[in-house]
Tab-separated table of C-alpha atoms in Angstrom:
chain	number	residue	atom	x	y	z
O	153	MET	CA	13.627	-21.316	3.405
O	154	GLU	CA	14.374	-17.658	2.932
O	155	VAL	CA	17.087	-16.302	0.689
O	156	PRO	CA	20.177	-15.997	2.926
O	157	GLY	CA	22.128	-13.459	0.931
O	158	ILE	CA	21.690	-10.409	-1.227
O	159	ALA	CA	23.944	-8.372	-3.483
O	160	ARG	CA	22.436	-4.900	-3.564
O	161	ASN	CA	24.262	-1.581	-3.439
O	162	ILE	CA	27.190	-3.580	-2.150
O	163	SER	CA	29.715	-0.768	-2.231
O	164	SER	CA	27.949	0.889	0.702
O	165	PRO	CA	28.984	-0.171	4.231
O	166	LEU	CA	25.446	0.722	5.317
O	167	SER	CA	23.754	-1.915	3.188
O	168	PRO	CA	20.639	-3.156	5.060
O	169	CYS	CA	21.714	-6.748	4.667
O	170	GLU	CA	25.333	-6.334	5.704
O	171	GLY	CA	26.519	-9.444	7.496
O	172	MET	CA	23.890	-11.691	5.896
O	173	ILE	CA	26.160	-12.954	3.108
O	174	LYS	CA	28.290	-15.725	4.497
O	175	ASP	CA	29.001	-17.899	1.480
O	176	LEU	CA	30.128	-15.422	-1.130
O	177	SER	CA	33.068	-13.021	-1.168
O	178	LEU	CA	32.511	-9.314	-1.901
O	179	ASP	CA	34.374	-9.596	-5.205
O	180	ALA	CA	32.251	-12.532	-6.318
O	181	ILE	CA	29.050	-10.687	-5.395
O	182	GLN	CA	30.075	-7.727	-7.480
O	183	LEU	CA	30.466	-10.068	-10.425
O	184	CYS	CA	26.897	-11.314	-10.152
O	185	GLU	CA	25.664	-9.158	-13.043
O	186	ARG	CA	23.202	-10.037	-15.799
O	187	ASP	CA	24.329	-9.430	-19.357
O	188	GLY	CA	21.980	-11.845	-21.114
O	189	SER	CA	24.285	-14.841	-20.834
O	190	LYS	CA	27.108	-15.943	-18.580
O	191	SER	CA	29.203	-13.469	-16.616
O	192	GLN	CA	32.200	-12.537	-18.724
O	193	ASP	CA	34.659	-11.792	-15.930
O	194	GLY	CA	37.408	-14.340	-15.429
O	195	ALA	CA	36.710	-14.584	-11.696
O	196	ILE	CA	33.792	-16.889	-12.488
O	197	SER	CA	35.113	-20.023	-14.094
O	198	ASP	CA	33.631	-21.557	-17.215
O	199	MET	CA	33.826	-25.285	-16.575
O	200	GLU	CA	31.360	-27.982	-17.507
O	201	GLU	CA	27.936	-26.628	-18.406
O	202	LEU	CA	25.477	-26.326	-15.514
O	203	PRO	CA	21.736	-26.849	-16.075
O	204	VAL	CA	19.792	-23.706	-16.961
O	205	PRO	CA	16.628	-23.050	-14.910
O	206	GLN	CA	13.533	-23.508	-17.089
O	207	GLY	CA	9.812	-22.987	-16.640
O	208	ILE	CA	10.124	-20.537	-13.757
O	209	LYS	CA	6.986	-20.380	-11.604
O	210	ILE	CA	6.132	-17.649	-9.093
O	211	SER	CA	3.543	-18.391	-6.380
O	212	ASN	CA	2.389	-17.421	-2.866
O	213	ILE	CA	2.896	-13.740	-3.657
O	214	THR	CA	2.468	-11.262	-0.790
O	215	CYS	CA	3.320	-7.573	-0.505
O	216	ASP	CA	6.918	-8.374	0.459
O	217	SER	CA	7.587	-12.012	-0.447
O	218	PHE	CA	7.071	-14.709	-3.052
O	219	LYS	CA	7.937	-18.340	-3.723
O	220	ILE	CA	9.939	-19.323	-6.783
O	221	CYS	CA	10.653	-22.706	-8.371
O	222	TRP	CA	11.808	-24.014	-11.730
O	223	ASP	CA	12.713	-27.174	-13.650
O	224	MET	CA	16.256	-28.294	-14.517
O	225	GLU	CA	17.945	-31.018	-16.511
O	226	GLN	CA	19.591	-33.733	-14.408
O	227	ARG	CA	22.960	-33.237	-16.119
O	228	GLY	CA	25.314	-31.425	-13.754
O	229	LYS	CA	22.571	-30.881	-11.184
O	230	GLU	CA	24.611	-32.475	-8.402
O	231	ARG	CA	27.295	-29.781	-8.805
O	232	ILE	CA	24.948	-26.864	-8.029
O	233	THR	CA	25.764	-25.151	-4.738
O	234	HIS	CA	24.032	-21.776	-5.186
O	235	TYR	CA	21.368	-19.913	-7.124
O	236	PHE	CA	21.832	-16.365	-8.411
O	237	ILE	CA	18.518	-14.510	-8.677
O	238	ASP	CA	18.265	-11.252	-10.634
O	239	LEU	CA	15.295	-9.196	-9.401
O	240	ASN	CA	14.372	-5.820	-10.889
O	241	LYS	CA	11.435	-3.469	-10.884
O	242	LYS	CA	9.743	-3.552	-14.257
O	243	GLU	CA	10.511	-0.426	-16.245
O	244	ASN	CA	7.721	2.113	-16.519
O	245	LYS	CA	7.618	3.688	-19.957
O	246	ASN	CA	6.093	6.837	-18.456
O	247	SER	CA	8.687	7.239	-15.717
O	248	ASN	CA	10.803	10.365	-15.478
O	249	LYS	CA	13.995	9.639	-17.408
O	250	PHE	CA	15.955	12.010	-15.174
O	251	LYS	CA	14.889	10.253	-11.966
O	252	HIS	CA	17.461	8.028	-10.289
O	253	LYS	CA	16.763	4.420	-11.189
O	254	ASP	CA	16.302	1.724	-8.571
O	255	VAL	CA	19.432	-0.321	-7.923
O	256	PRO	CA	18.915	-3.855	-9.278
O	257	THR	CA	18.801	-6.545	-6.607
O	258	LYS	CA	21.043	-9.592	-7.006
O	259	LEU	CA	20.094	-12.347	-4.576
O	260	VAL	CA	22.523	-15.150	-3.716
O	261	ALA	CA	20.966	-18.260	-2.215
O	262	LYS	CA	22.272	-21.665	-1.242
O	263	ALA	CA	20.885	-24.467	-3.378
O	264	VAL	CA	17.991	-25.391	-1.113
O	265	PRO	CA	15.026	-27.585	-2.122
O	266	LEU	CA	12.494	-25.760	-4.279
O	267	PRO	CA	10.220	-23.877	-4.049
O	268	MET	CA	12.254	-21.200	-2.294
O	269	THR	CA	10.789	-18.230	-0.424
O	270	VAL	CA	12.221	-14.820	-1.285
O	271	ARG	CA	11.395	-12.297	1.403
O	272	GLY	CA	12.619	-8.781	2.110
O	273	HIS	CA	10.856	-5.443	2.640
O	274	TRP	CA	14.012	-3.514	1.696
O	275	PHE	CA	13.841	-4.696	-1.910
O	276	LEU	CA	10.180	-5.687	-2.411
O	277	SER	CA	7.324	-3.183	-2.397
O	278	PRO	CA	3.562	-3.835	-2.528
O	279	ARG	CA	1.623	-3.547	-5.793
O	280	THR	CA	4.821	-3.379	-7.832
O	281	GLU	CA	5.711	-5.199	-11.054
O	282	TYR	CA	9.029	-7.045	-11.084
O	283	THR	CA	11.104	-9.118	-13.499
O	284	VAL	CA	13.141	-12.082	-12.326
O	285	ALA	CA	15.723	-14.419	-13.883
O	286	VAL	CA	17.832	-17.211	-12.348
O	287	GLN	CA	21.294	-18.754	-12.762
O	288	THR	CA	22.625	-21.929	-11.213
O	289	ALA	CA	26.142	-21.767	-9.804
O	290	SER	CA	28.814	-24.118	-8.471
O	291	LYS	CA	31.314	-22.827	-5.931
O	292	GLN	CA	34.856	-23.945	-6.693
O	293	THR	CA	37.663	-24.762	-4.271
O	294	ASP	CA	39.380	-21.452	-5.045
O	295	GLY	CA	36.251	-19.488	-4.190
O	296	ASP	CA	35.276	-18.730	-7.786
O	297	TYR	CA	31.983	-19.817	-9.335
O	298	ALA	CA	30.994	-21.769	-12.397
O	299	VAL	CA	27.612	-20.508	-13.612
O	300	SER	CA	24.901	-21.510	-16.050
O	301	GLU	CA	23.268	-19.366	-18.676
O	302	TRP	CA	20.569	-17.051	-17.334
O	303	SER	CA	17.030	-18.367	-17.490
O	304	GLU	CA	14.257	-16.649	-19.354
O	305	ILE	CA	12.877	-13.492	-17.712
O	306	VAL	CA	9.468	-13.777	-16.066
O	307	GLU	CA	7.247	-11.046	-14.655
O	308	PHE	CA	5.032	-10.843	-11.580
O	309	CYS	CA	3.331	-8.237	-9.413
O	310	THR	CA	3.452	-8.123	-5.612
O	311	ALA	CA	0.227	-8.047	-3.598
O	312	ASP	CA	-1.571	-5.503	-1.408
O	313	TYR	CA	-1.136	-5.208	2.344
O	314	SER	CA	-2.757	-8.104	4.189
O	315	THR	CA	-4.912	-7.605	7.290
O	316	VAL	CA	-1.790	-8.371	9.355
O	317	HIS	CA	-0.036	-5.341	7.881
O	318	LEU	CA	-3.157	-3.189	8.162
O	319	ASN	CA	-3.466	-4.084	11.842
O	320	GLN	CA	0.106	-2.859	12.306
O	321	LEU	CA	-0.860	0.436	10.664
O	322	LEU	CA	-3.998	0.554	12.803
O	323	ALA	CA	-1.954	0.257	16.002
O	324	LYS	CA	0.316	3.108	14.883
O	325	ALA	CA	-2.681	5.305	14.063
O	326	GLU	CA	-4.311	4.588	17.410
O	327	ALA	CA	-1.165	5.743	19.193
O	328	ILE	CA	-1.529	9.330	17.931
O	329	SER	CA	-5.301	9.695	17.504
O	330	GLY	CA	-5.809	11.918	20.549
O	331	ARG	CA	-8.992	12.651	22.454
O	332	MET	CA	-12.469	12.333	20.960
O	333	LEU	CA	-14.596	15.371	20.023
O	334	ARG	CA	-18.334	15.425	19.398
O	335	PHE	CA	-19.690	16.115	15.914
O	336	SER	CA	-23.097	16.007	14.285
O	337	VAL	CA	-22.659	16.120	10.483
O	338	PHE	CA	-20.639	14.590	7.680
O	339	TYR	CA	-19.725	16.965	4.862
O	340	ARG	CA	-18.412	16.720	1.315
O	341	ASN	CA	-16.973	19.638	-0.686
O	342	GLN	CA	-17.042	19.852	-4.482
O	343	ASN	CA	-17.493	22.515	-7.127
O	344	LYS	CA	-20.932	23.768	-8.138
O	345	GLU	CA	-20.853	21.827	-11.410
O	346	TYR	CA	-20.489	18.542	-9.518
O	347	PHE	CA	-23.729	19.064	-7.624
O	348	ASP	CA	-25.537	20.362	-10.724
O	349	HIS	CA	-24.546	17.166	-12.541
O	350	ALA	CA	-25.752	15.025	-9.634
O	351	ARG	CA	-29.155	16.708	-9.729
O	352	GLU	CA	-29.616	16.736	-13.506
O	353	GLU	CA	-27.900	13.524	-14.645
O	354	GLN	CA	-27.794	11.188	-11.645
O	355	GLY	CA	-31.287	11.369	-10.213
O	356	ASN	CA	-30.328	13.869	-7.496
O	357	ARG	CA	-27.743	11.410	-6.165
O	358	MET	CA	-23.991	11.466	-5.615
O	359	LEU	CA	-22.643	8.199	-7.004
O	360	PRO	CA	-19.619	6.256	-5.710
O	361	SER	CA	-16.392	6.313	-7.733
O	362	VAL	CA	-13.208	4.248	-7.491
O	363	LYS	CA	-10.817	5.450	-4.815
O	364	ASP	CA	-7.660	7.107	-6.127
O	365	ASN	CA	-4.087	6.050	-5.307
O	366	SER	CA	-3.561	8.339	-2.339
O	367	GLY	CA	-2.063	6.964	0.863
O	368	SER	CA	-0.028	3.803	1.387
O	369	HIS	CA	1.173	2.130	-1.781
O	370	GLY	CA	0.019	-1.246	-0.481
O	371	SER	CA	-3.488	-0.182	0.493
O	372	PRO	CA	-6.000	-2.817	-0.711
O	373	ILE	CA	-8.704	-0.184	-1.307
O	374	SER	CA	-6.774	2.081	-3.699
O	375	GLY	CA	-8.028	1.692	-7.251
O	376	LYS	CA	-10.546	-0.952	-6.145
O	377	LEU	CA	-13.086	0.228	-3.565
O	378	GLU	CA	-15.921	2.446	-4.789
O	379	GLY	CA	-17.274	5.126	-2.510
O	380	LEU	CA	-17.819	8.789	-1.672
O	381	PHE	CA	-15.322	10.707	0.461
O	382	PHE	CA	-16.715	12.600	3.442
O	383	SER	CA	-15.137	14.590	6.246
O	384	CYS	CA	-16.287	14.996	9.826
O	385	ASN	CA	-13.435	16.837	11.549
O	386	THR	CA	-14.408	19.928	13.506
O	387	GLU	CA	-12.425	22.880	14.790
O	388	PHE	CA	-11.402	22.007	18.352
O	389	ASN	CA	-12.041	25.518	19.694
O	390	THR	CA	-15.510	26.038	18.181
O	391	GLY	CA	-16.809	22.526	17.535
O	392	LYS	CA	-17.932	23.683	14.079
O	393	THR	CA	-16.916	22.395	10.645
O	394	PRO	CA	-14.001	24.308	9.071
O	395	GLN	CA	-14.882	26.873	6.422
O	396	ASP	CA	-11.882	26.131	4.183
O	397	SER	CA	-11.586	23.147	1.840
O	398	PRO	CA	-9.236	22.022	-0.947
O	399	TYR	CA	-12.018	20.318	-2.906
O	400	GLY	CA	-14.480	23.041	-3.801
O	401	ARG	CA	-16.475	25.977	-2.444
O	402	HIS	CA	-19.804	24.138	-2.303
O	403	ARG	CA	-20.499	21.780	0.577
O	404	PHE	CA	-23.042	19.017	1.086
O	405	GLU	CA	-23.852	18.474	4.764
O	406	VAL	CA	-25.816	15.511	6.076
O	407	ARG	CA	-26.772	14.441	9.578
O	408	ALA	CA	-24.271	11.927	10.921
O	409	ASP	CA	-26.917	9.295	11.642
O	410	ALA	CA	-27.946	9.197	7.959
O	411	LEU	CA	-24.614	7.539	7.108
O	412	PHE	CA	-23.414	6.162	10.435
O	413	ASN	CA	-25.712	4.115	12.665
O	414	PRO	CA	-26.023	0.612	14.132
O	415	ASP	CA	-26.862	-0.746	10.666
O	416	THR	CA	-23.462	0.393	9.396
O	417	ASN	CA	-20.125	-1.427	9.618
O	418	LEU	CA	-16.911	0.535	10.137
O	419	TYR	CA	-13.492	-0.473	8.793
O	420	PHE	CA	-9.938	0.849	9.072
O	421	GLY	CA	-8.511	1.546	5.606
O	422	ASP	CA	-5.166	3.374	5.844
O	423	PHE	CA	-2.846	5.678	7.786
O	424	TYR	CA	-0.472	8.078	6.043
O	425	CYS	CA	1.053	11.546	5.788
O	426	MET	CA	2.264	13.719	2.906
O	427	TYR	CA	5.651	15.028	4.071
O	428	THR	CA	3.896	17.256	6.642
O	429	ALA	CA	3.045	17.079	10.333
O	430	TYR	CA	-0.577	16.202	9.517
O	431	HIS	CA	-1.559	12.545	9.555
O	432	TYR	CA	-4.588	11.090	7.794
O	433	VAL	CA	-6.680	8.053	8.694
O	434	ILE	CA	-8.966	6.542	6.056
O	435	LEU	CA	-12.087	4.834	7.395
O	436	VAL	CA	-14.819	3.037	5.459
O	437	LEU	CA	-18.519	3.168	6.329
O	438	ALA	CA	-20.482	0.370	4.664
O	439	PRO	CA	-24.160	-0.461	5.243
O	440	LYS	CA	-24.403	-4.020	6.500
O	441	GLY	CA	-24.844	-6.534	3.695
O	442	SER	CA	-23.920	-4.078	0.922
O	443	SER	CA	-21.389	-4.884	-1.798
O	444	GLY	CA	-18.978	-2.442	-0.159
O	445	ASP	CA	-19.394	-4.280	3.132
O	446	ASP	CA	-18.616	-7.611	1.467
O	447	PHE	CA	-15.494	-6.101	-0.135
O	448	CYS	CA	-14.215	-4.713	3.181
O	449	LYS	CA	-14.923	-7.844	5.233
O	450	GLN	CA	-12.372	-9.743	3.157
O	451	ARG	CA	-9.651	-7.092	3.244
O	452	LEU	CA	-9.876	-4.578	6.107
O	453	PRO	CA	-9.820	-4.679	9.925
O	454	ALA	CA	-13.321	-4.111	11.320
O	455	LEU	CA	-13.807	-1.558	14.105
O	456	ASP	CA	-16.386	-1.527	16.885
O	457	ILE	CA	-18.610	1.451	16.029
O	458	ALA	CA	-19.114	2.243	19.721
O	459	ASP	CA	-15.546	1.686	20.922
O	460	ASN	CA	-12.584	2.684	18.773
O	461	ARG	CA	-10.034	5.515	18.659
O	462	PHE	CA	-11.211	7.292	15.503
O	463	LEU	CA	-14.970	7.487	14.902
O	464	THR	CA	-17.731	6.364	17.255
O	465	CYS	CA	-21.504	6.087	17.273
O	466	GLN	CA	-22.941	5.501	20.748
O	467	ARG	CA	-26.377	5.469	22.367
O	468	GLU	CA	-26.966	8.635	24.334
O	469	GLU	CA	-27.167	8.053	28.072
O	470	GLY	CA	-30.534	8.937	29.555
O	471	GLY	CA	-31.991	9.384	26.100
O	472	GLY	CA	-35.480	8.344	27.160
O	473	ASP	CA	-36.515	6.006	24.373
O	474	GLY	CA	-32.874	5.163	23.718
O	475	GLU	CA	-32.951	6.294	20.113
O	476	GLY	CA	-30.541	9.228	20.517
O	477	LEU	CA	-27.040	8.717	19.055
O	478	VAL	CA	-23.849	10.583	19.961
O	479	PHE	CA	-20.983	10.853	17.458
O	480	ARG	CA	-17.312	11.545	18.145
O	481	HIS	CA	-14.177	11.850	16.024
O	482	ALA	CA	-10.462	11.761	16.877
O	483	GLN	CA	-8.930	15.196	17.352
O	484	ASP	CA	-5.292	14.629	16.367
O	485	VAL	CA	-5.716	12.951	12.960
O	486	ILE	CA	-7.583	14.083	9.853
O	487	LEU	CA	-10.289	11.552	9.049
O	488	GLU	CA	-11.173	10.694	5.456
O	489	VAL	CA	-14.395	8.701	5.573
O	490	ILE	CA	-15.480	6.657	2.555
O	491	TYR	CA	-19.190	5.841	2.323
O	492	THR	CA	-19.693	2.954	-0.078
O	493	GLU	CA	-23.230	3.648	-1.350
O	494	PRO	CA	-24.951	6.428	-3.377
O	495	VAL	CA	-26.193	9.380	-1.302
O	496	ASP	CA	-29.350	11.319	-2.157
O	497	LEU	CA	-28.887	15.091	-1.995
O	498	ALA	CA	-32.343	15.288	-0.421
O	499	LEU	CA	-30.850	13.841	2.766
O	500	GLY	CA	-28.906	17.053	3.410
O	501	THR	CA	-28.194	20.560	2.205
O	502	VAL	CA	-25.789	22.134	-0.276
O	503	ALA	CA	-24.414	25.602	0.434
O	504	GLU	CA	-21.373	27.707	-0.418
O	505	ILE	CA	-18.679	27.945	2.252
O	506	SER	CA	-17.348	31.302	3.414
O	507	GLY	CA	-13.683	30.264	3.497
O	508	HIS	CA	-11.075	29.547	0.842
O	509	GLN	CA	-10.383	26.643	-1.491
O	510	LEU	CA	-6.917	25.605	-0.275
O	511	MET	CA	-5.700	23.433	-3.143
O	512	SER	CA	-2.364	22.741	-1.427
O	513	LEU	CA	-4.176	20.611	1.175
O	514	SER	CA	-5.715	18.240	-1.345
O	515	THR	CA	-4.947	14.543	-0.850
O	516	VAL	CA	-6.025	13.468	-4.356
O	517	ASN	CA	-3.472	10.845	-5.464
O	518	ALA	CA	-1.198	12.064	-2.661
O	519	LYS	CA	1.931	9.966	-2.134
O	520	LYS	CA	2.809	8.754	1.326
O	521	ASP	CA	6.061	9.900	2.915
O	522	PRO	CA	8.106	6.652	3.010
O	523	SER	CA	10.526	8.059	5.610
O	524	CYS	CA	7.966	8.907	8.295
O	525	LYS	CA	8.489	6.696	11.340
O	526	THR	CA	5.033	7.508	12.688
O	527	CYS	CA	2.972	6.002	9.872
O	528	ASN	CA	5.200	3.421	8.159
O	529	ILE	CA	5.584	-0.259	8.958
O	530	SER	CA	8.395	-2.702	8.143
O	531	VAL	CA	7.080	-3.832	4.777
O	532	GLY	CA	7.208	-2.151	1.379
O	533	ARG	CA	5.766	1.341	1.584
């Protein structure tokens, strides 16, 4: 069963769970505060001791739900009518002390059989550490509550987006992807020192690194998947690659078929924006059978390389021997393509671009706009 009530930001008439609390008065909810022991206000009576929850266990954790259970002494157990659950984001020692703190969430649940499912995207976010403690309570005839001591505090961390959530993001991205434009090369911009290091220290190869935390907070590839970022977007009026880049004035270009061909699997990774009109789609290219491919198969929606709304590789019609490949990318989103394997510089060319290094357009560790209706789904951001 899901938690039927919540006491969060209760003074606001616009609370997202208004109307959900049927078994607890507003005054009683406001008294559901943790102070390390029992509530001290006289509105909650202090009758016979109720059993204190012990040995709290958290299981079945998703990005926006978890199951909770605990042990209790038999004494007074029959009097329990409700559970009070105190849920808070774990404090970050490095957080900005001037930033407004998250409002603690006080959940009020009927005493249902355990384990109990706690679910709610308005108070649970993916990949976030939380603390939780529990009280047992007995509703009295006058509407007041007798409560137990608070349990010990336990910690847990919510999970990444599942493929169900990623498929929801995928559908939103498809809706704005636009028409498909032809392209012929993938390109990667860095500074000169990066390419010098690749030649001198890495056997003339660019080596994969762990993806940063840009994009959706619940993305299962952030901080886990190793790869190399490439671009393929072209200017719609010229069909050529843009001459500006936020990542460096030196560009490696490689023929599209060197990275993307029928021996490559394609996966959808993320969809996000950074408080601007531009929207980004992260795709993953993984050679079949590679470690990156194995990682993605378990976590990301697979795309048909010849038939999808973002990046396609198709046999050229009337190509004689049938070996010719045609590549297209979506016009209305900016594609960030992660290739999961090392890339030899000998496969392409490195040259200096003629445009500018526009640092303001960098997506390194960029945070997703949680208010954008185009690229957010109804789970934690």
